[in-house]
Amino acid sequence: MDERGTGYRCAIVTNDFHAFRTAIIARSMGIDAHVLGSPTASYFRPSATMREFAAVVLHHRWVHLAVCLFLALTCWLILL
């Protein structure tokens, strides 16, 4: 990819529960990618979804912390 320079597209194939986070990481690296997810077994989906949710929250921890603090402060001010 480094040899081709800019202006290209690529495809990234991963599990379907990884697709959202993979797209976020690709975009943050400046990669114009089309992310494709392959099906995941239904018995594994609940734990995989929870793990991916936690990973996305931790990846943007400062944004989520700021939003949570803002919401907590707003609720506290409303209750006063």
XYZ file of N, CA and C in Angstrom, residues 15-18 39-52:
54
model
N -14.407 -10.602 10.597
C -15.694 -11.066 11.105
C -16.677 -9.909 11.105
N -17.958 -10.208 10.990
C -18.932 -9.128 10.914
C -18.995 -8.299 12.191
N -18.679 -8.887 13.343
C -18.719 -8.092 14.564
C -17.500 -7.180 14.689
N -16.430 -7.437 13.928
C -15.250 -6.572 13.909
C -15.357 -5.456 12.868
N -19.941 -13.903 8.158
C -20.886 -14.281 9.217
C -20.199 -14.928 10.422
N -20.783 -14.669 11.579
C -20.299 -15.236 12.831
C -21.360 -16.189 13.372
N -20.911 -17.243 14.012
C -21.844 -18.210 14.596
C -22.728 -17.519 15.628
N -23.989 -17.860 15.652
C -24.953 -17.175 16.523
C -24.643 -17.344 18.007
N -24.055 -18.462 18.412
C -23.752 -18.663 19.824
C -22.624 -17.740 20.300
N -21.800 -17.259 19.382
C -20.673 -16.410 19.739
C -21.023 -14.919 19.664
N -22.104 -14.579 19.000
C -22.453 -13.183 18.739
C -22.647 -12.328 20.006
N -23.362 -12.775 21.048
C -23.540 -11.895 22.217
C -22.221 -11.486 22.874
N -21.335 -12.419 23.123
C -20.072 -12.063 23.773
C -19.180 -11.237 22.844
N -19.197 -11.535 21.555
C -18.396 -10.760 20.600
C -18.909 -9.328 20.493
N -20.219 -9.152 20.514
C -20.792 -7.807 20.425
C -20.443 -6.988 21.659
N -20.515 -7.582 22.836
C -20.150 -6.866 24.061
C -18.671 -6.487 24.053
N -17.826 -7.390 23.594
C -16.392 -7.113 23.534
C -16.090 -5.993 22.546
N -16.743 -5.988 21.403
C -16.526 -4.927 20.419
C -17.051 -3.582 20.920
